PDB file of C-alpha atoms in Angstrom:
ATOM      1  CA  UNK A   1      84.415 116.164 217.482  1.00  0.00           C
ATOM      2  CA  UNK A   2      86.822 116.275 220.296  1.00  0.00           C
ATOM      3  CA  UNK A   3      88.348 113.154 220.023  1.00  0.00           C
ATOM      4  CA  UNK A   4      90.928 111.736 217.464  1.00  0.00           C
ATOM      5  CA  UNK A   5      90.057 109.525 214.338  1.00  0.00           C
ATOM      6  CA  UNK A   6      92.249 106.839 213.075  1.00  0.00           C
ATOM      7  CA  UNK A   7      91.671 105.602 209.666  1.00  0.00           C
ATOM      8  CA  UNK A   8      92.380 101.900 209.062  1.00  0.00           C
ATOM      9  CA  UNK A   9      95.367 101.985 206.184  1.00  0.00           C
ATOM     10  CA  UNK A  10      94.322 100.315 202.331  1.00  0.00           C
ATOM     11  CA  UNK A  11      95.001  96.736 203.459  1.00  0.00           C
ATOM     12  CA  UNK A  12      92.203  96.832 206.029  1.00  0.00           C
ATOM     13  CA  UNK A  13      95.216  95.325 208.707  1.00  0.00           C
ATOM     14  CA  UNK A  14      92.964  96.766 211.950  1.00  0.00           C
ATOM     15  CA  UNK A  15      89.509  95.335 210.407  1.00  0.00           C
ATOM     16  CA  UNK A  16      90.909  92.089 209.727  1.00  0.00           C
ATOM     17  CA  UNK A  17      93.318  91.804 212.236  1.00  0.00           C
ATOM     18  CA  UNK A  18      91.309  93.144 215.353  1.00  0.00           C
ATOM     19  CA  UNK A  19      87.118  92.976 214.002  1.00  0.00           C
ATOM     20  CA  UNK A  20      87.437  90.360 211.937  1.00  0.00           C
ATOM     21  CA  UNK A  21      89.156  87.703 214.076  1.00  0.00           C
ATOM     22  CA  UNK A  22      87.011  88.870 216.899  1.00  0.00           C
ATOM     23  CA  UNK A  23      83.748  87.978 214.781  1.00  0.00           C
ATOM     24  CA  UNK A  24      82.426  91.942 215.588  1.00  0.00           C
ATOM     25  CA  UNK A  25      80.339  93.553 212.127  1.00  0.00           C
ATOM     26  CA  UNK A  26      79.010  96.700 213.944  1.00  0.00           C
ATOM     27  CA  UNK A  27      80.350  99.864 215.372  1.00  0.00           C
ATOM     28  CA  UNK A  28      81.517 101.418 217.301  1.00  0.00           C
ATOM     29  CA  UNK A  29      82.940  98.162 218.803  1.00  0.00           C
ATOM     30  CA  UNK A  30      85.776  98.679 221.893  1.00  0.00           C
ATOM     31  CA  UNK A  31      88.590  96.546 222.745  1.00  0.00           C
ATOM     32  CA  UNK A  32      90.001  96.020 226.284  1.00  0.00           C
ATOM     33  CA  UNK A  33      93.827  94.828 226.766  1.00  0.00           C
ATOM     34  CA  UNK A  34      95.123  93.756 229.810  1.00  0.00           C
ATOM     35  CA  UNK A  35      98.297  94.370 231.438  1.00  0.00           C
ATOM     36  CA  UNK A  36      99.689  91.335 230.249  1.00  0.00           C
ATOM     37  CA  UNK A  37      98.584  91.736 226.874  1.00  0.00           C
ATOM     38  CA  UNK A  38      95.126  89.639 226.460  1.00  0.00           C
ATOM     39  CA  UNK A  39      92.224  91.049 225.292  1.00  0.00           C
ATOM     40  CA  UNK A  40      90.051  90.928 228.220  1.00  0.00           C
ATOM     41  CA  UNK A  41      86.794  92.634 226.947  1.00  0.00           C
ATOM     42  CA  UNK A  42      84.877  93.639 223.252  1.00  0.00           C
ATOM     43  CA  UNK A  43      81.821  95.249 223.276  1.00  0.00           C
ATOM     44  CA  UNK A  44      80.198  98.773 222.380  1.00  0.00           C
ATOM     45  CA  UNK A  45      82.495 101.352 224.308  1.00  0.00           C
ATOM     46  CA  UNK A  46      79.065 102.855 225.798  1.00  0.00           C
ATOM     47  CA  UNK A  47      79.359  99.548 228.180  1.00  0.00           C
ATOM     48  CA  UNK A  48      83.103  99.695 228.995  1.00  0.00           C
ATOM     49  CA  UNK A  49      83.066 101.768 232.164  1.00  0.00           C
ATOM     50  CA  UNK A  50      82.410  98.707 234.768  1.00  0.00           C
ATOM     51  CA  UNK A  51      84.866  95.988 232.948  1.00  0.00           C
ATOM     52  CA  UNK A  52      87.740  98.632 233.023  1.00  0.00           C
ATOM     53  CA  UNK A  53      87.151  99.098 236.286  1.00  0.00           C
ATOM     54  CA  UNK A  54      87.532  95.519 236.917  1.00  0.00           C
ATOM     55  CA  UNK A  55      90.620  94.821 234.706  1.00  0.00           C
ATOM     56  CA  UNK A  56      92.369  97.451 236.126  1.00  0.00           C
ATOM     57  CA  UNK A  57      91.352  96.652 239.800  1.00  0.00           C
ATOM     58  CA  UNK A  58      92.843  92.643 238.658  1.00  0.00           C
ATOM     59  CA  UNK A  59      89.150  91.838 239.985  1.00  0.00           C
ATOM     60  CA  UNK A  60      87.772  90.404 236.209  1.00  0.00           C
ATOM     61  CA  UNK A  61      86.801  87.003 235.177  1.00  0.00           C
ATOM     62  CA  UNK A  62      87.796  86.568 232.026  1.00  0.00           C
ATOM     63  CA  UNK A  63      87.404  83.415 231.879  1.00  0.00           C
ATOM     64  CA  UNK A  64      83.543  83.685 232.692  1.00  0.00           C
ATOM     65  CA  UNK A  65      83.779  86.809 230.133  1.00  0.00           C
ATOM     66  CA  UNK A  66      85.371  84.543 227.506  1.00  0.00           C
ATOM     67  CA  UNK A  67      82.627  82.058 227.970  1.00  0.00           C
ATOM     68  CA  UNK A  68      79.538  84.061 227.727  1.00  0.00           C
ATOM     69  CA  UNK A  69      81.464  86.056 224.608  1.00  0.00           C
ATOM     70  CA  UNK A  70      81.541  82.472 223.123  1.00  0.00           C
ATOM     71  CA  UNK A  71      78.188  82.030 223.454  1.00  0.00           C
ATOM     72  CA  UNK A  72      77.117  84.864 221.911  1.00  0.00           C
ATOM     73  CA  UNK A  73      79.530  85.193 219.225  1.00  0.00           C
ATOM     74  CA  UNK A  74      77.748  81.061 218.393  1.00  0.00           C
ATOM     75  CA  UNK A  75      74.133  82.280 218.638  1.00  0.00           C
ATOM     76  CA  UNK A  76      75.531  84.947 215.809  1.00  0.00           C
ATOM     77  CA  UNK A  77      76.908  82.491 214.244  1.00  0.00           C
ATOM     78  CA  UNK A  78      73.653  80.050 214.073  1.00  0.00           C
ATOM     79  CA  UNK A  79      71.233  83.219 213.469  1.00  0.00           C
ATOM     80  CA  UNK A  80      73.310  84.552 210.316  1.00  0.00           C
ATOM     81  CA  UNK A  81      73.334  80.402 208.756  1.00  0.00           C
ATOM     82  CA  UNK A  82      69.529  80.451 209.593  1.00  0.00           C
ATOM     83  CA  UNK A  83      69.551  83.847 207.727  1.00  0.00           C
ATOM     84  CA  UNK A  84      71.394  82.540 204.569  1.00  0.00           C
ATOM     85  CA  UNK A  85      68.606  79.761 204.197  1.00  0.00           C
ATOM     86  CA  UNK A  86      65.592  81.664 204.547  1.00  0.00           C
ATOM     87  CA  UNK A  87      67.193  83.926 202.181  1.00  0.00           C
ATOM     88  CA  UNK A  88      67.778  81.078 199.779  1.00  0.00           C
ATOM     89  CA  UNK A  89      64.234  79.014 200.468  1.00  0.00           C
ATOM     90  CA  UNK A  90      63.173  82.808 199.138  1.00  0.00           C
ATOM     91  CA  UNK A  91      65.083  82.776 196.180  1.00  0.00           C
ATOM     92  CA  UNK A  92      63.904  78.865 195.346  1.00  0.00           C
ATOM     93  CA  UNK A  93      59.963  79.738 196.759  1.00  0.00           C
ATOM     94  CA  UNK A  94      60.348  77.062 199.357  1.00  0.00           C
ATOM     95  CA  UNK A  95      57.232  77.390 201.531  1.00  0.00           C
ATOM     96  CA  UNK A  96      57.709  74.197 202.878  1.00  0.00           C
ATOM     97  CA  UNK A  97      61.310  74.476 203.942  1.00  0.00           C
ATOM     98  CA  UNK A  98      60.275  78.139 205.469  1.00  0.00           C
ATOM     99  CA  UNK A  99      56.975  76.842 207.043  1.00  0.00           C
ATOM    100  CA  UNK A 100      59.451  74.637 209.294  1.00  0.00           C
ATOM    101  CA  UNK A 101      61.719  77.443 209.877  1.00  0.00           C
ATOM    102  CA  UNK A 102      58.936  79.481 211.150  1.00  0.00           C
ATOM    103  CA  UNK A 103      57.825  76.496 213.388  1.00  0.00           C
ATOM    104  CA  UNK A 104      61.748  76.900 214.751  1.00  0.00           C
ATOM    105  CA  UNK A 105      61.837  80.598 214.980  1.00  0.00           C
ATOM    106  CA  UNK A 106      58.662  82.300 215.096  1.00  0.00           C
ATOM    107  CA  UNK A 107      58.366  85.865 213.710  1.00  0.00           C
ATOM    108  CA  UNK A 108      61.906  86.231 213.567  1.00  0.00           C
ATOM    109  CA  UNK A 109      61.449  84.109 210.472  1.00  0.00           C
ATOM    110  CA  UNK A 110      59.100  86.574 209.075  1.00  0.00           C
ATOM    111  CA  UNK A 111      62.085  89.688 209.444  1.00  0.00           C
ATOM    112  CA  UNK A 112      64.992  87.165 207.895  1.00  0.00           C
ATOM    113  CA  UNK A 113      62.406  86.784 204.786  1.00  0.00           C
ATOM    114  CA  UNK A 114      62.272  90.646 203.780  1.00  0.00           C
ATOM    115  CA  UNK A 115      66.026  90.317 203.352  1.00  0.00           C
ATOM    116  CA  UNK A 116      65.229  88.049 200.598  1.00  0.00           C
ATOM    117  CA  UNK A 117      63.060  87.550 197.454  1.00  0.00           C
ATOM    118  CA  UNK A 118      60.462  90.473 197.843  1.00  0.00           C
ATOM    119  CA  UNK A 119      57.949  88.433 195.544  1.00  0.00           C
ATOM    120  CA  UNK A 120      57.974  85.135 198.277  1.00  0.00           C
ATOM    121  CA  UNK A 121      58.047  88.188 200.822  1.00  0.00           C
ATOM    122  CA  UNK A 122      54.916  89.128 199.925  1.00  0.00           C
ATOM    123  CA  UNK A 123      53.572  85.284 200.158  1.00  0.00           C
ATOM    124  CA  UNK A 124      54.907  85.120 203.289  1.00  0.00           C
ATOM    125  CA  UNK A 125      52.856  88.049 204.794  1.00  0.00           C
ATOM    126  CA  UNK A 126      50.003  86.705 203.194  1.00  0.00           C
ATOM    127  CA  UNK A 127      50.027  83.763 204.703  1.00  0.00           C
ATOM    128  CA  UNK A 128      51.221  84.824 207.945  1.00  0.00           C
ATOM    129  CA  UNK A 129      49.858  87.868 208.541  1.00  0.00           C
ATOM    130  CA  UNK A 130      47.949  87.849 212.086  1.00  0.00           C
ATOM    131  CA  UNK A 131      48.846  84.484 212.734  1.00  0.00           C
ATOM    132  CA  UNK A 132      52.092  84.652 214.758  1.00  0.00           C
ATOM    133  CA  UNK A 133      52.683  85.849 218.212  1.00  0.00           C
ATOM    134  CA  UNK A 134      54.660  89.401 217.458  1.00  0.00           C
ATOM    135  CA  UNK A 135      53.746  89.925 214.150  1.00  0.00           C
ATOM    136  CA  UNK A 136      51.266  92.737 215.222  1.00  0.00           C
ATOM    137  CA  UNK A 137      48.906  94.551 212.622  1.00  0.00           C
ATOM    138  CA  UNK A 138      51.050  97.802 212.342  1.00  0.00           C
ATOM    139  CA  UNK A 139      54.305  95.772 212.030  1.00  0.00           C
ATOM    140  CA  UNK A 140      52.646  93.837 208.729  1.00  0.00           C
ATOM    141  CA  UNK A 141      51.487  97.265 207.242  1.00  0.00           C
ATOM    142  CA  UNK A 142      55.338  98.733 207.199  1.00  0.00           C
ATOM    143  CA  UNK A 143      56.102  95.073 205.711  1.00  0.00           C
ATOM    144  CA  UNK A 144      53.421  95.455 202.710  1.00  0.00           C
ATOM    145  CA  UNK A 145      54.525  99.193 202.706  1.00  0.00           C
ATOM    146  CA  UNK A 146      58.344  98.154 202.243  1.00  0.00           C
ATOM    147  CA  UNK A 147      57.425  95.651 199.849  1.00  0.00           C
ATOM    148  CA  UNK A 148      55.376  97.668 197.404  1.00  0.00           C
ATOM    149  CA  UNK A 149      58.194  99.955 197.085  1.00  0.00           C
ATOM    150  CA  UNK A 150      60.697  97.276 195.709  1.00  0.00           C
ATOM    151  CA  UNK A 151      60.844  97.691 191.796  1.00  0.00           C
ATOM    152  CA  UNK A 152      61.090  93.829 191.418  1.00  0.00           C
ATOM    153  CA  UNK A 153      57.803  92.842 193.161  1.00  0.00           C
ATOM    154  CA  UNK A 154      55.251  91.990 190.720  1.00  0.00           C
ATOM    155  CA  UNK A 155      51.783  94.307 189.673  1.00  0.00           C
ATOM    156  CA  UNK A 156      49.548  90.887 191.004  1.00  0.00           C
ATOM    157  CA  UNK A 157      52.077  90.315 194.563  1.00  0.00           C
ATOM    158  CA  UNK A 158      51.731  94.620 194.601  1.00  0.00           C
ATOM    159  CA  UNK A 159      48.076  94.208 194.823  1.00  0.00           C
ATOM    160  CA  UNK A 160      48.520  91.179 197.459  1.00  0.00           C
ATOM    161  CA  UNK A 161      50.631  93.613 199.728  1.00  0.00           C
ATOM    162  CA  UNK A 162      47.966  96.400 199.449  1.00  0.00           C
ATOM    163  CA  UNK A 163      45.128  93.817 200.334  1.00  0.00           C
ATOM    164  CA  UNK A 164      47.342  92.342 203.506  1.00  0.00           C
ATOM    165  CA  UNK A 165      48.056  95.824 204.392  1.00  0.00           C
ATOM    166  CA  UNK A 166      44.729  97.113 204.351  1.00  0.00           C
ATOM    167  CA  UNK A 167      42.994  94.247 206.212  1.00  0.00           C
ATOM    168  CA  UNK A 168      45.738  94.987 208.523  1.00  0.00           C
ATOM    169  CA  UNK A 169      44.788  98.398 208.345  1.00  0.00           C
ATOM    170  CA  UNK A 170      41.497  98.390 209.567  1.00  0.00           C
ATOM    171  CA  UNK A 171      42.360  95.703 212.822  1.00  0.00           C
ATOM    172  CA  UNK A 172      45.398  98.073 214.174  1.00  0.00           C
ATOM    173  CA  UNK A 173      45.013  99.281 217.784  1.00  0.00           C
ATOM    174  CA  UNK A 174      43.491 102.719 217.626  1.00  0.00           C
ATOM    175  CA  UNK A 175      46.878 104.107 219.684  1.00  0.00           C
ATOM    176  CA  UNK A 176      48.871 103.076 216.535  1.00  0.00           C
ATOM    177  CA  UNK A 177      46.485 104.031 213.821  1.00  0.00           C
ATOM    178  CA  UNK A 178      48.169 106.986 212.810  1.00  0.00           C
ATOM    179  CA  UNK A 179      51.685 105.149 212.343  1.00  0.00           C
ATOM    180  CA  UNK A 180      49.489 102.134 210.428  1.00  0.00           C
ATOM    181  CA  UNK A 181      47.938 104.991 207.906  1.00  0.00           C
ATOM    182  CA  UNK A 182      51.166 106.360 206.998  1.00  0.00           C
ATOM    183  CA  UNK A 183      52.369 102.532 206.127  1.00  0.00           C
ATOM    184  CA  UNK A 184      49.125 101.798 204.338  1.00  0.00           C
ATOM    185  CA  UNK A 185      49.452 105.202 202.181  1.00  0.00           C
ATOM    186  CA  UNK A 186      53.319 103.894 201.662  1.00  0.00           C
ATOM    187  CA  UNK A 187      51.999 100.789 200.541  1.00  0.00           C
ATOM    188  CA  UNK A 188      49.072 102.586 198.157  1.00  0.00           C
ATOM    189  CA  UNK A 189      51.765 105.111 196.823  1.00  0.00           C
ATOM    190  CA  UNK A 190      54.463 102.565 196.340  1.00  0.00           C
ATOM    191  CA  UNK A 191      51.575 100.622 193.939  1.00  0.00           C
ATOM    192  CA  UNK A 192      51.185 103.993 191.867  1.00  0.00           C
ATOM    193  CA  UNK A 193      47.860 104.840 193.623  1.00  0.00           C
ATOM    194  CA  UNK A 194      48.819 107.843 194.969  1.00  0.00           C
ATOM    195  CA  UNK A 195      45.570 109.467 195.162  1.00  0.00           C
ATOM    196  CA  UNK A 196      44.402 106.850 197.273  1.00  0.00           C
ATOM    197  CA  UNK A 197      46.984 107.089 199.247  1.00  0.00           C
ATOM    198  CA  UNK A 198      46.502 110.742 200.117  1.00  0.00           C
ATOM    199  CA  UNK A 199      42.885 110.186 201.000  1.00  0.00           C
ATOM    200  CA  UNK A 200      44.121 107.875 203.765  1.00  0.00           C
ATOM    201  CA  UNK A 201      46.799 110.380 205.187  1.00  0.00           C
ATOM    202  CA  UNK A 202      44.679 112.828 205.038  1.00  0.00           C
TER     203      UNK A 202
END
């Protein structure tokens, strides 16, 4: 690489200090200073180029930048709390609670609920399964096929993922098909039928 790497030291002073306090998980992440010392702009350093320009021509509003950072950092904020209770409505099998989360959120609510309990996963796919705007056939399939896989999903909610996935199967538009039969043979090989799942890949 022909650029220099700095390693953070062992008290993790630049990820708590800088990342941290700035609410920023992913990476890369870039940081902007101004001439007087402000941080004028964070964001992924592939998006830099224009706001440099700016700060260095004295032409940036940072307070509109500060604003709509604000916002963001909020929605973050409100998406990750929404994640932590789908995760534990999961964990309790709330239907009810995650019905009404659904109602709020739409299939996003379906993607927070494979980061919990891949049993009420399962029930959730089940039950919504071609009944939500986004949650397309082929999308379901790699959602039974991820399921199947998990060691702590049950031999009965297995066979529930393999039946969602191959109803969903056989309704996939024809120009995914192929990407829908490699999911469905996933899903077959993940439930220990693996000769099944080679007829359908092959």
């Amino acid at each position: 690489m022909a650029y220099n790497i700095v390693l953070d030291d062992n008290k993790d002073t630049i990820s708590t200090t800088w990342m941290r306090a700035a609410g920023q998980n992913g990476i890369p992440c870039a940081f902007i200073i101004n001439e007087d010392g402000v941080i004028a702009w964070i964001g992924h350093p592939a998006t830099m180029d224009k706001p440099l320009e700016q700060i260095v021509a004295k032409t940036w509003d940072l307070n509109a930048f500060k604003t709509k950072f604000d916002e963001a950092a909020r929605a973050q904020r409100e998406a990750a709390n929404r994640q932590r209770q789908i995760v534990e409505m999961s964990k309790k099998g709330d239907m009810e609670s995650f019905d009404a989360m659904v109602k709020e959120m739409g299939v996003e609510a379906i993607y927070a609920a494979m980061n919990g309990d891949a049993n009420f996963a399962v029930k959730v796919i089940e039950k919504y399964a071609g009944q939500l705007e986004g949650l397309d056939h082929t999308t379901v399939c790699s959602m039974a096929a991820y399921l199947t896989s998990k060691p702590d999903v049950t031999a009965e909610n297995k066979e529930t993922a393999l039946k969602v996935s191959a109803a969903c199967y056989g309704k996939t538009d024809p120009k995914e098909a192929a990407l829908s039969a490699a999911y469905h043979a996933r899903a077959l090989f993940g439930a220990g039928k693996k000769d099944e799942a080679l007829k359908v890949i092959d």
